[in-house]
Backbone as CSV, one residue per row, in Angstrom:
resi,resn,N_x,N_y,N_z,CA_x,CA_y,CA_z,C_x,C_y,C_z
1,ASN,0.996,-1.346,0.097,0.214,-0.068,0.086,0.777,1.179,-0.021
2,LEU,0.738,2.001,-1.099,1.693,3.230,-1.426,0.867,4.304,-0.597
3,GLU,-0.276,4.234,-0.072,-1.058,5.229,0.609,-1.388,6.243,-0.255
4,ILE,-1.736,5.863,-1.761,-2.409,6.688,-2.777,-4.002,6.470,-2.201
5,ALA,-4.365,5.303,-2.116,-5.666,4.897,-1.773,-5.843,4.165,-0.423
6,GLU,-6.961,4.465,0.118,-6.977,3.940,1.624,-8.071,2.762,1.576
7,THR,-8.026,2.059,2.684,-9.000,1.005,3.021,-9.719,1.513,4.252
8,LEU,-10.955,0.635,4.422,-11.573,1.198,5.521,-10.867,0.832,6.835
9,VAL,-10.194,-0.089,7.017,-9.522,-0.495,8.407,-8.009,-0.809,7.756
10,ARG,-7.067,-0.385,8.749,-5.702,-0.639,8.305,-5.172,-1.493,9.725
11,ALA,-3.875,-2.079,9.357,-3.057,-2.837,10.292,-1.814,-2.028,10.704
12,ASP,-1.540,-1.986,12.157,-0.236,-1.570,12.451,0.982,-2.591,12.353
13,GLU,2.191,-2.144,12.762,3.146,-3.194,12.446,3.026,-4.423,13.338
14,SER,2.133,-4.487,14.607,2.082,-5.636,15.083,0.786,-6.450,14.750
15,GLY,0.200,-5.984,13.581,-1.114,-6.623,13.242,-2.409,-6.205,13.781
16,ARG,-2.312,-5.302,14.663,-3.651,-4.918,15.441,-4.414,-3.977,14.349
17,LEU,-5.754,-4.084,14.243,-6.609,-3.640,13.319,-7.105,-2.196,13.995
18,LEU,-6.696,-1.263,12.846,-6.929,0.229,13.199,-8.038,0.853,12.404
19,PRO,-8.530,2.116,12.770,-9.317,2.474,11.867,-8.631,3.321,10.758
20,ALA,-9.122,3.550,9.527,-8.648,4.051,8.108,-9.841,5.037,7.848
21,LEU,-10.179,4.789,6.500,-11.447,5.253,6.057,-12.574,5.376,7.067
22,ALA,-12.583,3.975,7.752,-13.616,4.102,8.974,-13.043,4.718,9.992
23,SER,-13.685,5.709,10.749,-13.029,6.375,11.878,-13.528,5.142,13.218
24,ARG,-14.352,4.252,12.948,-14.477,3.378,13.882,-15.656,2.162,13.330
25,PHE,-15.300,1.216,13.837,-16.137,0.025,13.328,-16.771,-1.023,14.516
26,ASP,-17.903,-1.497,14.462,-18.104,-2.547,15.314,-19.258,-3.684,14.675
27,ALA,-19.119,-4.777,15.441,-20.070,-5.925,14.891,-21.334,-6.074,16.030
28,ALA,-22.248,-6.332,15.605,-23.333,-6.872,16.342,-23.199,-7.988,17.212
29,ALA,-23.816,-8.028,18.388,-23.643,-9.216,19.057,-23.581,-10.620,18.672
30,ASP,-24.398,-10.632,17.552,-24.415,-12.190,16.775,-23.227,-12.322,15.869
31,GLY,-22.562,-11.049,15.595,-21.526,-11.040,14.751,-22.067,-11.461,13.070
32,LEU,-23.180,-10.926,12.780,-23.607,-10.937,11.429,-23.544,-9.461,10.828
33,THR,-23.612,-8.573,11.461,-23.858,-7.146,11.030,-22.661,-6.318,11.434
34,TRP,-22.125,-5.829,10.662,-20.785,-4.850,10.920,-21.108,-3.420,10.405
35,ARG,-20.719,-2.538,11.058,-21.038,-1.145,10.589,-19.659,-0.497,10.764
36,PHE,-19.256,0.399,9.556,-18.000,0.824,9.427,-18.526,2.586,9.323
37,HIS,-18.171,3.208,10.244,-18.556,4.729,10.527,-17.666,5.368,9.601
38,LEU,-17.810,6.197,8.643,-16.888,6.653,7.784,-16.187,7.979,8.458
39,ARG,-14.724,8.388,8.141,-14.328,9.516,8.442,-14.931,10.823,8.268
40,ARG,-15.279,11.610,9.051,-15.942,12.880,8.544,-15.133,13.642,7.724
41,GLY,-15.760,14.375,6.703,-15.080,15.054,5.689,-13.900,14.553,4.793
42,ALA,-13.699,13.140,4.780,-12.848,12.415,3.716,-13.143,12.711,2.519
43,THR,-12.292,12.873,1.383,-12.403,13.353,0.212,-11.292,12.594,-0.680
44,PHE,-11.830,12.318,-1.791,-10.990,11.538,-2.840,-10.081,12.829,-3.413
45,HIS,-9.128,12.652,-4.065,-8.212,13.631,-4.588,-8.880,14.373,-5.939
46,ASP,-9.803,13.910,-6.252,-10.623,14.779,-7.261,-11.640,15.659,-6.566
47,GLY,-11.620,15.624,-5.446,-12.476,16.507,-4.603,-13.922,15.926,-4.267
48,SER,-14.238,14.825,-4.945,-15.669,14.212,-4.491,-15.411,13.608,-2.933
49,PRO,-16.662,13.667,-2.336,-16.561,13.034,-0.891,-16.360,11.489,-0.932
50,VAL,-15.776,10.839,0.088,-15.896,9.525,0.236,-17.066,9.321,0.970
51,SER,-17.991,8.921,0.273,-19.421,8.604,0.700,-19.702,7.201,0.972
52,ALA,-20.569,6.883,1.769,-20.849,5.304,2.049,-21.198,4.581,0.732
53,GLN,-21.937,5.248,-0.021,-22.574,4.635,-1.501,-21.218,4.212,-2.257
54,ALA,-20.309,5.436,-2.427,-18.866,5.267,-3.118,-18.300,3.709,-2.548
55,VAL,-18.206,3.695,-1.022,-17.437,2.523,-0.425,-18.430,1.289,-0.897
56,VAL,-19.604,1.265,-0.908,-20.367,0.078,-1.059,-20.010,-0.269,-2.636
57,ASP,-20.265,0.800,-3.415,-20.001,0.397,-4.834,-18.580,-0.239,-5.006
58,GLU,-17.559,0.391,-4.596,-16.197,-0.168,-4.668,-15.999,-1.362,-3.930
59,LEU,-16.653,-1.822,-3.047,-16.335,-3.052,-2.277,-17.221,-4.218,-3.037
60,THR,-18.306,-3.672,-3.754,-18.963,-4.695,-4.556,-18.224,-4.902,-5.911
61,ARG,-17.546,-3.915,-6.681,-16.582,-4.205,-7.737,-15.511,-5.157,-7.019
62,ILE,-14.893,-4.826,-6.057,-13.684,-5.882,-5.442,-14.299,-7.412,-5.292
63,ARG,-15.549,-7.548,-4.771,-16.177,-8.553,-4.237,-16.459,-9.479,-5.625
64,GLU,-16.681,-8.695,-6.847,-16.941,-9.644,-8.203,-15.792,-10.133,-8.912
65,ARG,-14.756,-9.879,-8.542,-13.224,-10.127,-8.967,-13.177,-11.547,-8.388
66,THR,-13.045,-12.520,-9.268,-13.066,-14.075,-8.779,-11.715,-14.405,-8.090
67,ALA,-10.612,-13.379,-8.137,-9.405,-13.518,-7.730,-9.410,-12.917,-6.515
68,SER,-10.468,-12.222,-5.961,-10.292,-11.222,-4.648,-10.843,-12.321,-3.618
69,ALA,-9.948,-12.147,-2.194,-10.224,-12.812,-1.169,-11.503,-12.555,-0.657
70,LEU,-11.986,-11.032,-0.838,-13.086,-10.828,-0.270,-14.508,-11.320,-1.047
71,SER,-14.239,-11.997,-2.034,-15.369,-12.745,-2.919,-15.567,-13.979,-2.135
72,ARG,-14.563,-14.494,-1.217,-14.714,-15.767,-0.468,-15.561,-15.407,0.993
73,VAL,-15.497,-14.100,1.210,-16.260,-13.850,2.478,-17.629,-13.709,2.522
74,PRO,-18.321,-14.436,3.797,-20.187,-14.733,3.440,-20.890,-13.329,3.430
75,VAL,-20.699,-12.573,2.401,-21.399,-11.420,2.525,-23.092,-11.585,2.053
76,GLN,-23.963,-11.132,2.740,-25.204,-11.431,2.275,-25.753,-10.184,1.812
77,SER,-25.290,-8.983,2.335,-25.677,-7.611,1.781,-24.689,-6.324,2.229
78,MET,-24.737,-5.531,1.377,-23.826,-4.182,1.627,-24.780,-3.017,1.693
79,ARG,-24.664,-2.370,2.589,-25.681,-1.045,2.330,-24.869,0.336,2.961
80,ALA,-25.477,1.260,2.155,-24.985,2.674,2.626,-26.025,3.309,3.385
81,GLU,-25.430,3.933,4.500,-26.457,4.365,5.424,-25.752,5.786,5.925
82,GLU,-26.386,6.631,5.205,-25.942,8.179,5.633,-24.205,7.907,5.590
83,GLU,-23.661,8.167,6.841,-21.998,8.165,6.847,-21.560,6.774,7.301
84,ARG,-22.050,5.839,7.024,-21.619,4.369,7.486,-22.093,3.230,6.435
85,VAL,-21.232,2.319,6.486,-21.490,1.412,5.610,-21.873,0.160,6.449
86,SER,-22.885,-0.593,6.330,-23.505,-1.813,7.016,-23.084,-2.989,5.999
87,ILE,-22.644,-3.940,6.668,-22.217,-5.212,6.031,-23.210,-6.136,6.816
88,THR,-23.693,-6.922,5.883,-24.515,-8.414,6.736,-24.135,-9.380,6.097
89,LEU,-23.799,-10.254,7.024,-22.952,-11.610,6.670,-23.823,-12.905,6.947
90,ALA,-24.016,-13.986,6.148,-24.736,-14.886,6.118,-24.343,-15.896,7.425
91,ARG,-23.184,-15.624,7.816,-22.691,-16.554,8.983,-21.704,-15.418,9.717
92,PRO,-21.382,-15.546,10.885,-20.421,-14.886,11.632,-19.215,-15.173,10.737
93,PHE,-18.217,-14.071,10.819,-16.896,-14.270,10.051,-15.961,-13.046,10.731
94,ALA,-15.494,-13.403,11.971,-14.684,-12.401,12.634,-13.556,-11.630,11.842
95,LEU,-13.143,-12.100,10.955,-12.040,-11.997,10.035,-12.228,-10.711,9.145
96,LEU,-13.457,-10.457,8.943,-13.877,-9.376,8.018,-13.104,-8.267,8.152
97,PRO,-12.913,-7.418,9.143,-12.178,-6.177,9.213,-10.820,-6.618,8.619
98,ALA,-10.044,-7.654,8.929,-8.925,-7.910,8.423,-8.709,-8.031,6.877
99,TYR,-9.688,-8.643,6.252,-10.049,-8.530,4.967,-10.243,-7.220,4.251
100,LEU,-10.841,-6.388,4.904,-10.867,-4.949,4.539,-9.636,-4.186,4.822
101,ALA,-8.712,-4.926,5.322,-7.478,-3.845,5.565,-6.133,-4.223,4.573
102,THR,-6.350,-5.207,3.760,-5.552,-5.647,2.823,-5.530,-4.431,1.596
103,GLY,-4.310,-4.577,1.012,-4.026,-3.811,-0.180,-5.117,-3.953,-1.332
104,ALA,-5.593,-5.298,-1.442,-6.770,-5.453,-2.509,-7.922,-4.739,-2.391
105,SER,-8.358,-4.275,-0.965,-9.713,-3.721,-0.739,-9.580,-2.251,-0.614
106,VAL,-8.694,-1.608,-1.471,-8.525,-0.084,-1.351,-9.803,0.607,-1.850
107,ILE,-10.261,1.670,-1.492,-11.246,2.211,-2.053,-10.970,3.323,-2.856
108,LEU,-11.448,3.062,-4.280,-11.148,4.377,-5.293,-12.302,4.942,-5.472
109,ALA,-12.250,6.247,-5.971,-13.142,7.139,-6.285,-14.087,6.592,-7.444
110,PRO,-15.562,6.973,-7.473,-16.227,6.758,-8.540,-15.470,7.197,-9.746
111,GLY,-14.784,8.406,-9.973,-14.352,9.026,-11.228,-13.093,7.962,-11.464
112,SER,-12.585,7.013,-10.772,-11.725,5.933,-11.359,-12.069,5.222,-12.377
113,TYR,-13.276,5.397,-12.631,-14.014,4.146,-13.409,-14.433,4.962,-14.804
114,GLY,-14.610,4.432,-15.867,-15.186,4.950,-17.212,-16.575,4.566,-17.237
115,ALA,-17.406,5.037,-18.228,-18.606,4.806,-18.315,-19.070,3.373,-18.577
116,ASN,-18.116,2.352,-18.997,-18.126,1.227,-19.261,-17.868,0.259,-17.997
117,GLY,-17.261,0.903,-17.081,-17.176,0.398,-15.745,-15.518,-0.040,-15.897
118,SER,-14.780,0.266,-16.850,-13.176,-0.077,-16.685,-12.653,0.887,-15.950
119,ARG,-11.462,0.641,-15.534,-10.960,1.326,-14.384,-9.805,2.100,-15.463
120,GLY,-9.789,3.500,-15.118,-8.892,4.261,-15.962,-7.999,4.877,-14.975
121,ALA,-8.086,6.199,-14.471,-7.433,6.817,-13.497,-7.395,6.186,-12.181
122,ILE,-6.499,6.291,-11.437,-6.355,5.815,-9.922,-6.488,7.021,-9.195
123,ILE,-7.736,7.320,-8.603,-8.004,8.275,-7.554,-8.234,7.977,-6.097
124,GLY,-7.559,8.109,-5.552,-7.759,7.598,-3.848,-7.940,8.807,-3.102
125,SER,-7.867,8.639,-1.748,-8.031,9.580,-0.411,-6.724,9.578,0.346
126,GLY,-6.044,8.777,0.051,-4.515,8.909,0.945,-3.833,10.345,1.009
127,PRO,-2.560,10.126,1.863,-1.699,11.226,1.855,-1.111,11.495,0.454
128,TYR,-1.051,10.687,-0.440,-0.506,10.723,-1.687,-1.441,10.646,-2.957
129,ARG,-0.836,11.487,-3.887,-1.803,11.078,-5.171,-0.720,10.627,-6.287
130,LEU,-1.316,9.926,-7.109,-0.503,9.245,-8.218,-0.249,10.637,-9.052
131,ALA,0.725,10.862,-9.229,1.251,11.705,-10.495,1.540,11.348,-11.818
132,ALA,2.178,10.149,-11.659,2.479,9.796,-13.156,2.798,8.041,-12.959
133,LEU,2.341,7.247,-13.753,2.729,5.928,-14.046,3.304,5.448,-15.287
134,LYS,4.417,4.874,-15.187,5.007,4.562,-16.386,5.325,2.796,-16.417
135,ASP,4.866,2.217,-17.583,4.971,0.814,-17.410,4.614,-0.021,-16.444
136,ASN,3.924,0.346,-15.526,3.331,-0.488,-14.521,4.119,-0.719,-13.308
137,ASN,5.327,-0.171,-13.383,6.531,-0.340,-12.311,7.350,0.882,-11.980
138,ASN,6.728,2.047,-12.548,7.515,3.081,-12.168,6.646,4.061,-11.955
139,LEU,6.577,4.633,-10.881,5.483,5.470,-10.571,6.027,6.966,-9.812
140,GLU,5.304,7.602,-9.776,5.745,9.162,-9.012,4.158,9.487,-8.410
141,MET,4.621,9.895,-7.022,3.729,10.213,-6.135,3.968,11.483,-5.681
142,ARG,2.895,12.243,-5.238,3.188,13.660,-4.636,1.881,13.672,-3.535
143,ALA,2.706,14.571,-2.413,1.847,14.631,-1.338,0.471,15.301,-1.799
144,ALA,-0.876,14.824,-1.510,-1.842,15.411,-1.580,-2.050,16.560,-1.078
145,ASP,-3.017,17.723,-1.501,-3.406,18.678,-1.000,-3.556,18.788,0.347
146,ALA,-4.477,17.717,0.967,-4.801,17.588,2.474,-3.741,16.969,3.177
147,ALA,-2.724,16.730,2.730,-1.814,15.818,3.556,-1.137,16.798,4.384
148,THR,-0.831,16.456,5.674,-0.307,17.587,6.805,0.790,16.723,7.474
149,GLY,1.407,17.464,8.358,2.472,17.029,9.354,3.881,16.477,8.284
150,GLU,4.835,16.092,8.927,6.088,15.608,8.055,5.616,14.558,7.255
151,ILE,5.813,14.990,6.037,5.525,14.203,4.861,6.721,14.228,3.925
152,ILE,6.897,13.194,3.258,7.808,13.606,2.126,6.753,13.900,0.744
153,ARG,7.310,15.218,0.329,6.347,15.785,-0.750,6.320,15.008,-2.049
154,THR,7.564,14.213,-2.495,7.658,13.739,-3.735,8.263,12.403,-3.484
155,VAL,7.577,11.408,-4.302,8.251,9.915,-4.194,8.267,9.392,-5.651
156,HIS,9.254,8.878,-5.784,9.737,8.171,-7.131,9.853,6.753,-6.646
157,TYR,8.932,5.845,-7.299,8.874,4.407,-6.828,9.188,3.479,-7.877
158,ILE,10.320,2.482,-7.970,10.513,1.907,-9.164,10.237,0.354,-8.499
159,ALA,9.537,-0.360,-9.056,9.307,-1.858,-8.722,10.725,-2.398,-9.434
160,VAL,11.425,-3.235,-8.631,12.601,-3.912,-9.366,12.403,-5.320,-8.695
161,SER,12.174,-6.227,-9.757,12.128,-7.537,-9.175,13.339,-8.750,-8.803
162,ASP,14.297,-7.944,-9.643,15.751,-8.832,-9.472,16.334,-8.346,-8.104
163,ALA,16.580,-9.089,-7.068,17.048,-8.971,-5.773,18.436,-8.463,-6.004
164,GLU,19.348,-8.758,-6.738,20.452,-8.309,-7.067,20.845,-7.035,-7.329
165,THR,19.745,-6.543,-8.351,19.982,-5.124,-8.914,19.460,-4.039,-7.829
166,ARG,18.621,-4.523,-6.916,18.200,-3.200,-5.906,19.235,-2.773,-4.967
167,PRO,20.122,-3.668,-4.394,21.496,-3.078,-3.793,22.249,-2.466,-4.729
168,ARG,22.366,-3.046,-5.896,23.243,-2.034,-6.686,22.857,-0.588,-7.057
169,MET,21.602,-0.601,-7.185,20.701,0.846,-7.440,21.256,1.747,-6.165
170,LEU,21.070,1.165,-4.934,21.333,1.802,-3.748,22.889,2.290,-3.805
171,GLU,23.830,1.275,-4.057,25.220,1.807,-4.060,25.397,2.744,-5.078
172,ALA,25.003,2.765,-6.186,24.990,3.647,-7.316,24.403,5.202,-7.000
173,GLY,23.715,5.003,-6.074,23.217,6.326,-5.567,21.785,6.503,-6.762
174,ASN,21.380,5.563,-7.158,20.028,5.592,-8.072,18.930,5.252,-7.180
175,ALA,19.180,5.095,-5.947,17.784,4.808,-4.768,18.200,5.337,-3.490
176,HIS,17.368,5.505,-2.861,17.646,6.000,-1.303,16.937,5.000,-0.440
177,LEU,16.067,4.361,-0.941,15.784,3.031,-0.201,15.323,1.848,-0.736
178,VAL,15.637,0.817,-0.291,15.532,-0.484,-1.205,14.960,-1.628,-0.141
């Protein structure tokens, strides 16, 4: 997760689940209904609000992908309820928040999709926005307008699969972190 887009829930270094786009989340006593209360004022990089309906629509898209782990979660229904997302399960599934914390469950803006439903732009809500993408392995990120605090303003990321090449890039001064 390069923090371009966010998930409803995130995990810290020890694996503890924490709020992200959802400022809080809880389950009914029977474990069948989960409520994810959205962070107030959250917006996507295109200025559109992170609405409960946008989240439900994106989670529905994710679930429809056969390779998605979320497609195997026993979801009976998902509903947008004002500023929260309600997910009803067919049977209790305590791992739901963990599934929503994975990088495969990032929430993209409705503007990320064309009229035919195909994904075009990558518009998220994280502290970074995608500035450029080349060859699917070389990208540039810039701090989003709303990003605050100590943050790196520009990041160039290159995915290098060869383990021997990465340290050589560092030694040559072509990378700062590998």
